[in-house]
Tab-separated table of C-alpha atoms in Angstrom:
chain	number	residue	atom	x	y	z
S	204	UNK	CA	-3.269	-6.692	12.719
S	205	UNK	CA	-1.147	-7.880	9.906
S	206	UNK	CA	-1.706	-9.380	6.508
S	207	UNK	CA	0.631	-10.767	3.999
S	208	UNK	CA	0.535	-9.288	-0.136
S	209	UNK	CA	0.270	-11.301	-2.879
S	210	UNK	CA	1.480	-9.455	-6.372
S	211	UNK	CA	0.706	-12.031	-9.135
S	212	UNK	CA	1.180	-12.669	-12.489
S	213	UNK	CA	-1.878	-12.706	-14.356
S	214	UNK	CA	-3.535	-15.671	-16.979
S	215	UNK	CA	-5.153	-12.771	-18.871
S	216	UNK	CA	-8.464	-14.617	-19.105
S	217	UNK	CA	-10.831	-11.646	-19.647
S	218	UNK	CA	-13.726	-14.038	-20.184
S	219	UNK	CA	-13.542	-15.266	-16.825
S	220	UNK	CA	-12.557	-11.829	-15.117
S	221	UNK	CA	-15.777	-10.262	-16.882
S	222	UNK	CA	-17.571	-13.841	-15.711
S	223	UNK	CA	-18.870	-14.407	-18.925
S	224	UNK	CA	-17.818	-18.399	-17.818
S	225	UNK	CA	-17.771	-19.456	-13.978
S	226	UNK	CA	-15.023	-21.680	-13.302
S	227	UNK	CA	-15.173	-24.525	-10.599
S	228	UNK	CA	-13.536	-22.264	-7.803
S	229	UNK	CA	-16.381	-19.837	-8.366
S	230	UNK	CA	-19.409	-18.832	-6.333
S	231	UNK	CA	-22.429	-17.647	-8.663
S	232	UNK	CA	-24.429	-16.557	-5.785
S	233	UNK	CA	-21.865	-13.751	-4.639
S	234	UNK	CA	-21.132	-12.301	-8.263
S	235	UNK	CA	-23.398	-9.428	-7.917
S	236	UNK	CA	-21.019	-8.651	-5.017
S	237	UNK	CA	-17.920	-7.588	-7.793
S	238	UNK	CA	-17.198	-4.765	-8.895
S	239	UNK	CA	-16.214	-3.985	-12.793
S	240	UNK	CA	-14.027	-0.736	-12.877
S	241	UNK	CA	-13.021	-0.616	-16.284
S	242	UNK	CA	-14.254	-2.830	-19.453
S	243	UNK	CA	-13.076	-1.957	-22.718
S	244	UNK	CA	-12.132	-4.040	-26.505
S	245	UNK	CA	-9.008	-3.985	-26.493
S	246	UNK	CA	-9.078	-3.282	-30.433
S	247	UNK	CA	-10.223	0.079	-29.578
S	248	UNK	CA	-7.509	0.541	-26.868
S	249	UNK	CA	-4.951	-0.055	-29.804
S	250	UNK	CA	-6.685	1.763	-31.973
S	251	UNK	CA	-6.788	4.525	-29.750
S	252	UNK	CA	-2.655	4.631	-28.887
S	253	UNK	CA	-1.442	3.369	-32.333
S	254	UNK	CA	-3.497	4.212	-35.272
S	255	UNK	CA	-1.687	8.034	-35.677
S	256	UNK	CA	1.802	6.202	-35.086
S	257	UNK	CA	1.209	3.329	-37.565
S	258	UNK	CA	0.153	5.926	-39.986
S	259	UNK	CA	3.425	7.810	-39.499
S	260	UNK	CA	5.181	4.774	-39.689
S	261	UNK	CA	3.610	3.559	-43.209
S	262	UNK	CA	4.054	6.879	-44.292
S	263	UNK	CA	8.254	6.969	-44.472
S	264	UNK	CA	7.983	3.110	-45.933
S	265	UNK	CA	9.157	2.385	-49.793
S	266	UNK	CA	8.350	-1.041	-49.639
S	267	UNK	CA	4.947	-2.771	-49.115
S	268	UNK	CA	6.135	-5.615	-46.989
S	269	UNK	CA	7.331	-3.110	-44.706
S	270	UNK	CA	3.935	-1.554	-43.644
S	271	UNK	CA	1.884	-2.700	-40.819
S	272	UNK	CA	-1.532	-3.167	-41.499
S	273	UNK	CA	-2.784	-4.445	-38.152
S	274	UNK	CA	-1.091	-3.385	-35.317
S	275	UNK	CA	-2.922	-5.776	-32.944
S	276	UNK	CA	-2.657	-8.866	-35.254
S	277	UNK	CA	1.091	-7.703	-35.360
S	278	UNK	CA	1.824	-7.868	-31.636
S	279	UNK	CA	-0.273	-10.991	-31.138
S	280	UNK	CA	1.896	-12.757	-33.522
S	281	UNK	CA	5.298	-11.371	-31.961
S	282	UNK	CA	7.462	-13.214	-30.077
S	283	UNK	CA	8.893	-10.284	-28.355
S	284	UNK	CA	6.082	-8.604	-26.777
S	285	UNK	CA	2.045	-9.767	-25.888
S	286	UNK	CA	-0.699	-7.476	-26.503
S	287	UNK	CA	-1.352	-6.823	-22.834
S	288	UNK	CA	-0.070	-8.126	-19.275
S	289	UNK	CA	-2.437	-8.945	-16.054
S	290	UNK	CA	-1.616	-8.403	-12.497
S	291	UNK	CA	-3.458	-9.551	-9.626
S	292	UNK	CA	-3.065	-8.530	-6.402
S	293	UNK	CA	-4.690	-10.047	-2.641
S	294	UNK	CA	-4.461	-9.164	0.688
S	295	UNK	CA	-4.301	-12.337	2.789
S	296	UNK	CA	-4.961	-15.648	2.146
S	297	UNK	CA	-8.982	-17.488	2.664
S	298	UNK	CA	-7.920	-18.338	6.285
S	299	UNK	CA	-7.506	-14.873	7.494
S	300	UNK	CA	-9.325	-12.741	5.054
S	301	UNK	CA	-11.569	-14.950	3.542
S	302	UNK	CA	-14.490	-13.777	1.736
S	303	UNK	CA	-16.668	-15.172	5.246
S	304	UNK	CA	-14.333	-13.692	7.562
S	305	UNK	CA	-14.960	-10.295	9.337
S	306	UNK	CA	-11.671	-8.650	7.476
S	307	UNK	CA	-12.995	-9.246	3.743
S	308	UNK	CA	-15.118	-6.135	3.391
S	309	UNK	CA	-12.042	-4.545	4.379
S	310	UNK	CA	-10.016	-5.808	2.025
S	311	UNK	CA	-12.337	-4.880	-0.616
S	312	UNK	CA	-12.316	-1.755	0.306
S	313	UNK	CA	-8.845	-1.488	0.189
S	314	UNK	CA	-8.202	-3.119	-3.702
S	315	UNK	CA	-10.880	-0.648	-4.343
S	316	UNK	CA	-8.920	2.552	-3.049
S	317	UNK	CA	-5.861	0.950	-4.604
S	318	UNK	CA	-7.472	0.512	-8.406
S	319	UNK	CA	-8.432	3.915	-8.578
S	320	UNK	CA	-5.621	5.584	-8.418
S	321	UNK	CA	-3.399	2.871	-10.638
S	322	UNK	CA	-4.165	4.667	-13.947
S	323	UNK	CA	-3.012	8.033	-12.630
S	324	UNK	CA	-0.212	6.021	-11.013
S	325	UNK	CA	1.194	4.263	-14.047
S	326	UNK	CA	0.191	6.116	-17.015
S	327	UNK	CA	2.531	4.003	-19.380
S	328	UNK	CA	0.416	1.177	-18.745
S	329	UNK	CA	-3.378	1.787	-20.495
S	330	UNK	CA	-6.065	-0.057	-18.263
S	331	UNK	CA	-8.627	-1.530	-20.555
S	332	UNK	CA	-10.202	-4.631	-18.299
S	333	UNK	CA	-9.913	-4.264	-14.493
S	334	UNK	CA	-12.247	-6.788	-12.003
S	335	UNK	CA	-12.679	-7.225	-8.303
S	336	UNK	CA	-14.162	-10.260	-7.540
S	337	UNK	CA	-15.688	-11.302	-4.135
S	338	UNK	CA	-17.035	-14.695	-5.229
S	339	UNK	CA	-13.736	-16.599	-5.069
S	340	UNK	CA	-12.056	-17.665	-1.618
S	341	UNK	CA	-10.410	-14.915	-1.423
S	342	UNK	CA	-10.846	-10.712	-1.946
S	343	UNK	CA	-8.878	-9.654	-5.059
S	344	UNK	CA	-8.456	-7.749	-8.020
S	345	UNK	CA	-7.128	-8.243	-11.520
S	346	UNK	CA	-6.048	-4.853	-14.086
S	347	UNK	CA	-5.531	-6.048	-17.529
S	348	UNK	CA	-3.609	-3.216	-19.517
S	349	UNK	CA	-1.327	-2.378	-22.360
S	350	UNK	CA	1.973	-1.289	-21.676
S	351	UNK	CA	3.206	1.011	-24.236
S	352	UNK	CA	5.993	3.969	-25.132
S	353	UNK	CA	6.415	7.186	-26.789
S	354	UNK	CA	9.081	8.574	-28.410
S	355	UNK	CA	10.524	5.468	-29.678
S	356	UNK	CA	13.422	5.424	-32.266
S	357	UNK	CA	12.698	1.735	-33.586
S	358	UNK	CA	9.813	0.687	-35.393
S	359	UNK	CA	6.787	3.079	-34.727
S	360	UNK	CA	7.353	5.982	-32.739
S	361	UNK	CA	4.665	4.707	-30.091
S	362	UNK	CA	4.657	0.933	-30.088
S	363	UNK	CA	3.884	-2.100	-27.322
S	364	UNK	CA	7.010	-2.540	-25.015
S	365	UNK	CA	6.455	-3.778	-21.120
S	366	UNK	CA	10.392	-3.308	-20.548
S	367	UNK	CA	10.587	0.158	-21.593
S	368	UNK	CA	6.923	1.371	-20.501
S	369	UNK	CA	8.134	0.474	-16.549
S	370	UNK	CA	11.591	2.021	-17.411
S	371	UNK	CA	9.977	5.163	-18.399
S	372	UNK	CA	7.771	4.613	-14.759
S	373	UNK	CA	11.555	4.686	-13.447
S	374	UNK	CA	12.282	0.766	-12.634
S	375	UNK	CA	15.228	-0.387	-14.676
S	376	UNK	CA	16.355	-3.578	-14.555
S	377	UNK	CA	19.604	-4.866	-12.576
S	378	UNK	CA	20.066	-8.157	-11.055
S	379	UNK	CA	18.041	-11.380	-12.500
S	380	UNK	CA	15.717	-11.208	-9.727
S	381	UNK	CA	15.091	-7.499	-9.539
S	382	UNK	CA	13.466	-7.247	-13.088
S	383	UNK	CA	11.515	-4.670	-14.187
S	384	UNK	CA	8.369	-6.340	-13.150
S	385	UNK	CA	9.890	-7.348	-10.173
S	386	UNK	CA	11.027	-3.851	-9.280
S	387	UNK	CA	7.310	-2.338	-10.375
S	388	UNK	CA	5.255	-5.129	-8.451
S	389	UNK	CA	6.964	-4.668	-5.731
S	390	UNK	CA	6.537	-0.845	-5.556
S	391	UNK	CA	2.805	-1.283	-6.189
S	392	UNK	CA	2.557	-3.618	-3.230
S	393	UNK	CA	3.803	-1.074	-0.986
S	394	UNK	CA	1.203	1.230	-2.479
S	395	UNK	CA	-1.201	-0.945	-1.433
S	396	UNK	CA	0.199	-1.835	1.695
S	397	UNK	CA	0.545	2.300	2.793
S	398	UNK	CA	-3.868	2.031	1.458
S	399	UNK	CA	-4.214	-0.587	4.193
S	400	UNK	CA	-2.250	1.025	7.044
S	401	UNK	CA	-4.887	3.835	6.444
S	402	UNK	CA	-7.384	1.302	7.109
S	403	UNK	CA	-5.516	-0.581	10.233
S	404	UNK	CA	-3.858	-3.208	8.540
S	405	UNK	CA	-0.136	-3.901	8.918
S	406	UNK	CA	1.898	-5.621	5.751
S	407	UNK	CA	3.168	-8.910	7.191
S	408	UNK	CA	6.623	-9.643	5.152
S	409	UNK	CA	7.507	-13.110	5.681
S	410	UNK	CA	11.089	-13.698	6.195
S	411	UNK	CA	12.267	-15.103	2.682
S	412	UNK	CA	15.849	-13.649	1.330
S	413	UNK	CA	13.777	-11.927	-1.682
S	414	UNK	CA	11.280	-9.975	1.071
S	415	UNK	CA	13.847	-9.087	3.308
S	416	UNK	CA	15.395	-7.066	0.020
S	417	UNK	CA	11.883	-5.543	-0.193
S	418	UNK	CA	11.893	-4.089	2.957
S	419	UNK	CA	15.104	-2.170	2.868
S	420	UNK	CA	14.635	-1.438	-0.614
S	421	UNK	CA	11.385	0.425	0.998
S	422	UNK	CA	13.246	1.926	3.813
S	423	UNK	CA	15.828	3.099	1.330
S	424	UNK	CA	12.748	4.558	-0.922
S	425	UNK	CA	11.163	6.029	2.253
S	426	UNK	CA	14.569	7.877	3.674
S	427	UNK	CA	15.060	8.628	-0.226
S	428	UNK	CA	11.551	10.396	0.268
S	429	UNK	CA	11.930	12.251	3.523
S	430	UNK	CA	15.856	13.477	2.231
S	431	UNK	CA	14.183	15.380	-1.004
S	432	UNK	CA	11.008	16.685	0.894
S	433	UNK	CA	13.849	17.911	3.665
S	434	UNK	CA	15.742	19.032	0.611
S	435	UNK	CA	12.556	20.875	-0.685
S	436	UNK	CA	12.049	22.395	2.822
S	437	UNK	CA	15.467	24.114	2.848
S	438	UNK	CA	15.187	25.541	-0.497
S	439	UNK	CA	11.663	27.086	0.437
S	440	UNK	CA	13.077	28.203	3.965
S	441	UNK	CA	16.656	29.829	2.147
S	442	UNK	CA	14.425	31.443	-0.715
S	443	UNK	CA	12.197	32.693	2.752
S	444	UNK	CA	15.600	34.009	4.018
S	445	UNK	CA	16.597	35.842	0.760
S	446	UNK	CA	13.168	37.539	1.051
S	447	UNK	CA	13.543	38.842	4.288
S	448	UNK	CA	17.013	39.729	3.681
S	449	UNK	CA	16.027	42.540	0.785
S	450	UNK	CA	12.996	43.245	2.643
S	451	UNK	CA	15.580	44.220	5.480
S	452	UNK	CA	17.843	45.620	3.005
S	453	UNK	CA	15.476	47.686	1.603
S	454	UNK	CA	14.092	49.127	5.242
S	455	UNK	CA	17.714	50.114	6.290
S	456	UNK	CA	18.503	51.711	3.194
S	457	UNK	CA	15.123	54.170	3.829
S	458	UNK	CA	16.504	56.959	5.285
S	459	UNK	CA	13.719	59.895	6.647
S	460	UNK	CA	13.898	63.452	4.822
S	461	UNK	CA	16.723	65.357	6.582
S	462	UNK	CA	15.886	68.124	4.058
S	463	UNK	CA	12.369	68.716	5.792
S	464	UNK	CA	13.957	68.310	9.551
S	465	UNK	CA	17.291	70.403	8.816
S	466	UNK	CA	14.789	73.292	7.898
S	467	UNK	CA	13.211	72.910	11.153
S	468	UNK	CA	13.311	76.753	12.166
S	469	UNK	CA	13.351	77.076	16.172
S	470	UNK	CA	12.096	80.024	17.926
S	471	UNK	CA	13.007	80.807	21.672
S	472	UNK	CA	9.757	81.911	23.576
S	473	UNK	CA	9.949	84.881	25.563
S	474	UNK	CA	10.462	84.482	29.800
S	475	UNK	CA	11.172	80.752	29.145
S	476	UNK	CA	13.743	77.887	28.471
S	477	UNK	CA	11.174	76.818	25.688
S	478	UNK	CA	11.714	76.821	22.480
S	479	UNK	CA	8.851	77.187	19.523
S	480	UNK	CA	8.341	75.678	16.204
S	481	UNK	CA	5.583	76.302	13.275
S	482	UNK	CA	2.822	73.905	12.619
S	483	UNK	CA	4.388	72.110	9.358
S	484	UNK	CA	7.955	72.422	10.938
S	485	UNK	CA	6.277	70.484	14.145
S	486	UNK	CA	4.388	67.886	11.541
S	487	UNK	CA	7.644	66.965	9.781
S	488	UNK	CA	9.848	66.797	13.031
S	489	UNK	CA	6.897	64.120	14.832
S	490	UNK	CA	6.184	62.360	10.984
S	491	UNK	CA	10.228	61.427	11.310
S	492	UNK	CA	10.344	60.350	14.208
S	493	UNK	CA	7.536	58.284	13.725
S	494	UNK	CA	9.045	56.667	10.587
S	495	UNK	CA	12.058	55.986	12.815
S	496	UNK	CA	10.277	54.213	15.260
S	497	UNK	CA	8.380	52.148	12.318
S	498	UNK	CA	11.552	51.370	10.410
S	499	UNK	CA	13.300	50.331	14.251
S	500	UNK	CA	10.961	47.898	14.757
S	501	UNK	CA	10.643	46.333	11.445
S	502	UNK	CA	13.962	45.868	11.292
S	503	UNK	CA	14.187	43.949	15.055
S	504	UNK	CA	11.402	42.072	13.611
S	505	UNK	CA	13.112	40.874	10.119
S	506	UNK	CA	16.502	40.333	12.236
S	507	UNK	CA	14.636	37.837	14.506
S	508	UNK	CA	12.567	36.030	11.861
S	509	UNK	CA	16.032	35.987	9.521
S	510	UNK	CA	17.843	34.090	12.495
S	511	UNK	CA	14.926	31.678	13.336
S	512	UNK	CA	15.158	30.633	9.645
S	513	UNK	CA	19.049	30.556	9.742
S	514	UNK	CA	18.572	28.258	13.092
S	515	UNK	CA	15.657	25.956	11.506
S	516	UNK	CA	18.193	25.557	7.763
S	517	UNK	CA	21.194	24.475	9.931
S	518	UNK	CA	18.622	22.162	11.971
S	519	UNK	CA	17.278	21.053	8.849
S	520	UNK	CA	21.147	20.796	7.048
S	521	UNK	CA	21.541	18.572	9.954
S	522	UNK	CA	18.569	16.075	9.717
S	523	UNK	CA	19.452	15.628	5.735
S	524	UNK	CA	23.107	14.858	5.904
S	525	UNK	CA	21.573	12.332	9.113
S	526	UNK	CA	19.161	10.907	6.749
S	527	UNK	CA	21.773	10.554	3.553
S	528	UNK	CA	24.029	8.955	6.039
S	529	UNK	CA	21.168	6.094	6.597
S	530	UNK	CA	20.605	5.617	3.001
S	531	UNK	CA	23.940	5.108	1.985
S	532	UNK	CA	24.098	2.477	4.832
S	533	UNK	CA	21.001	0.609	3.498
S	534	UNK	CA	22.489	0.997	-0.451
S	535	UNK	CA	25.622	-0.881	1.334
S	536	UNK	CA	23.728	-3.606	2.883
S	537	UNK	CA	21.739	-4.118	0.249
S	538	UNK	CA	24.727	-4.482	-2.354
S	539	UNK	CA	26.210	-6.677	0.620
S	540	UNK	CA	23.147	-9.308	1.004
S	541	UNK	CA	22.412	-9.021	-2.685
S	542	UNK	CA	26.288	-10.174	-3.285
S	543	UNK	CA	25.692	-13.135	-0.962
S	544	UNK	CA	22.324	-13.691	-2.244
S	545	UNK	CA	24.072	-14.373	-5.695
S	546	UNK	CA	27.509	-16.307	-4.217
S	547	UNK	CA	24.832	-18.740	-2.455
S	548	UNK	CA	23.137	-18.836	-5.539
S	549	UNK	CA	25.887	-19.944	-7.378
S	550	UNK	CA	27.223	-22.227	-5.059
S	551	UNK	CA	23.479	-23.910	-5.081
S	552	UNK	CA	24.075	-24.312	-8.758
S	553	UNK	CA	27.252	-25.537	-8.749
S	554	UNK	CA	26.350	-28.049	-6.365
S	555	UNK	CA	23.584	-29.202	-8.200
S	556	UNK	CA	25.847	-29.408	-11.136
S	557	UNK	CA	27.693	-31.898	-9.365
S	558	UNK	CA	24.921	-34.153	-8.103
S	559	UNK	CA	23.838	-34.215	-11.461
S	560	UNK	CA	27.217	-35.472	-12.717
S	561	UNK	CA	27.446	-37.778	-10.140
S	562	UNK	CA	24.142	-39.424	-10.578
S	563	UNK	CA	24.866	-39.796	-14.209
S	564	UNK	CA	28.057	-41.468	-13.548
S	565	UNK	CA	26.500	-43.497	-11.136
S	566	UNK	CA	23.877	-44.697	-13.952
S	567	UNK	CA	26.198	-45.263	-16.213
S	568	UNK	CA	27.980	-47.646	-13.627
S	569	UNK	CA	25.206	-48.874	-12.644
S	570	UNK	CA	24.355	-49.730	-16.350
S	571	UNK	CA	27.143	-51.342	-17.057
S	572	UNK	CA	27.306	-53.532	-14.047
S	573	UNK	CA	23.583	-55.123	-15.072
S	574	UNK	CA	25.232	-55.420	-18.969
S	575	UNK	CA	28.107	-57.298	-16.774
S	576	UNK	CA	25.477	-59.804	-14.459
S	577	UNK	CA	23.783	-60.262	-17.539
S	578	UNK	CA	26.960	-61.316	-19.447
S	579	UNK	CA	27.331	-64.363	-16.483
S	580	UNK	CA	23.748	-65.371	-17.504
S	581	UNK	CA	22.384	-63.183	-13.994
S	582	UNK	CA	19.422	-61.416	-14.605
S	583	UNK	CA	19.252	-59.098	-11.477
S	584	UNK	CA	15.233	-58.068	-11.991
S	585	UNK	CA	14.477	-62.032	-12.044
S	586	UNK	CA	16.508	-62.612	-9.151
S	587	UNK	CA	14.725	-60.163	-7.238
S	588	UNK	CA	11.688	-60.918	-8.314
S	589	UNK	CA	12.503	-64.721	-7.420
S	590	UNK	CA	13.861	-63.512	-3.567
S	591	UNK	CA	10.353	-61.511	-3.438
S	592	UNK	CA	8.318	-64.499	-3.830
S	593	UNK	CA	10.268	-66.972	-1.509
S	594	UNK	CA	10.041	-63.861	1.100
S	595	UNK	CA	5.926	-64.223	0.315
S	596	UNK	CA	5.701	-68.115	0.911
């Protein structure tokens, strides 16, 4: 079973998340069926992250127009930055996971898993109004938060910034499609998408240029993945190694009291090839050898388990070098199609260019051919008009 993800841009309309107004595409009778998971004023979210900073910040200031007095009513007014950012995120569409069909509650549970952990997951970006609403066509959720830094060098040392919260979340922009956002949304689909495999859903990419990116960026993400847990594996397995090694080390360099068993005093017994020994001499003679025996087999022991983990690091050596070898593959086809991505981009515009040029030489001909006719005393919209109406008798 597959379904498609939608990662959208959100209006930001907490009214209508929080239904405090229905709008026309909304089902009153299935409300009770949403689910609130967070519900805060977002005064007291700024309040919380900014009031010490501003306060720092007014502090250093010699000048009174310099000081901020409301950090809110500051951002609100910016041009830069907006107090918060929305995203909303579906699975399906209404025909195939419609709130009637048999896949909905599924889906529900699903944006539910995948809210829960998107605090923990993004902690740059401070949840203050998150909804799931099941009385639209379709299941899905909306997070309202504030992105914001710390740290900062400019302005107050923990101020509202959306480019430089996801940056510190590790997504940095590049190309003009693979924003920031772009780059974030995209990772938080696949978070959600890994949520619904659990639950027997399948994420069906469609096969636009922009997807097909997404899914080798993912593949390139999940060999990235498997080559540092491999990498973490060897270091725990040659740190096992070491261990053994001293252990070994340590067991070989034991050596048993020669003292005690070159004082060994032997006695011949009479009428016989036997020999005699005392009681201690006989206790220190059988406690060596017994610590030889010990120390023997310990250190068979430690040899084998020393080359099993030499055996599984080389095996392991092998599958990482295997696994950088497919990532640098997908880093060069995705440099490759984003390249041609861009050329065909550019030759789209440039081709557009020229149709635009063309049609406005062609109205400007056009133009001056009617200014022409009209010269003659021929006015082309009358003759037409005239042709129209002998055509209609």
């Amino acid at each position: 079973m597959k379904r498609t993800i939608s990662a959208m841009v959100g209006k930001g309309s907490l009214n209508h998340n929080s239904r405090e107004f229905y709008a026309s595409n909304v089902d009153p009778s299935r409300s009770h069926l949403n689910i609130e998971f967070c519900r805060e004023d977002i005064r007291d979210v700024y309040h919380e992250l900014f009031d010490d900073a501003q306060e720092r910040f007014n502090a250093k200031q010699t000048r009174n127009d310099r000081r901020i007095e409301d950090y809110y009513e500051k951002i609100c007014s910016s041009k830069q930055e907006k107090p918060f950012h929305e995203i909303v995120l579906q699975i399906g569409n209404k025909d195939d996971t419609g709130i009637h069909t048999e896949l909905a509650e599924t889906a529900k549970q699903c944006l539910i898993q995948y809210a829960n952990g998107f605090q923990a997951r993004n902690p740059t970006l401070r949840v203050f109004w998150s909804h799931l609403h099941m009385d639209e066509a379709t299941p899905h959720i909306h997070i309202d938060f504030v992105p914001y830094i710390t740290g900062s060098k400019r302005s107050m040392d923990t101020r509202v910034s959306l480019k430089q919260a996801l940056a510190q979340l590790g997504f940095k922009g590049g190309t003009r499609s693979a924003t920031e956002w772009n780059q974030w949304a995209q990772s938080e689909k696949q978070v959600l998408a890994e949520i619904m495999l659990e639950h027997g859903i399948e994420w069906e990419l469609l096969g636009t240029h922009e997807e097909h990116l997404s899914v080798l960026d993912y593949k390139k993400q999940e060999r990235a993945k498997e080559v540092r847990a491999l990498d973490t594996t060897i270091a725990e397995k040659k740190t096992q190694v070491d261990e053994i090694e001293q252990t070994l080390q340590s067991v070989q360099q034991q050596a048993v009291d020669l003292d005690k068993i070159e004082n060994v005093s032997v006695k011949k017994a009479l009428l016989s090839d036997k020999v005699t020994l005392s009681r201690s001499d006989f206790e220190n003679l059988l406690n060596a050898a017994k610590q030889y025996v010990v120390y023997r087999r310990q250190d068979d022991r430690l040899q084998g388990l020393l080359d099993a983990a030499n055996a599984k690091i080389k095996q392991l050596e092998g599958v990482v070098s295997e696994l950088k070898q497919k990532v640098s593959k997908l880093v060069s086809e995705l440099g490759n199609i984003e390249f041609w991505h861009t050329q065909e981009l550019n030759e789209a515009k440039s081709e557009s260019r020229e149709v635009r040029r063309e049609n406005l030489i062609l109205k400007r001909e056009q133009k001056g051919l009617m200014s022409l006719l009209r010269r003659h005393g021929i006015d082309p919209v009358k003759e037409q008009t005239c042709e129209q109406e002998r055509d209609e008798r």
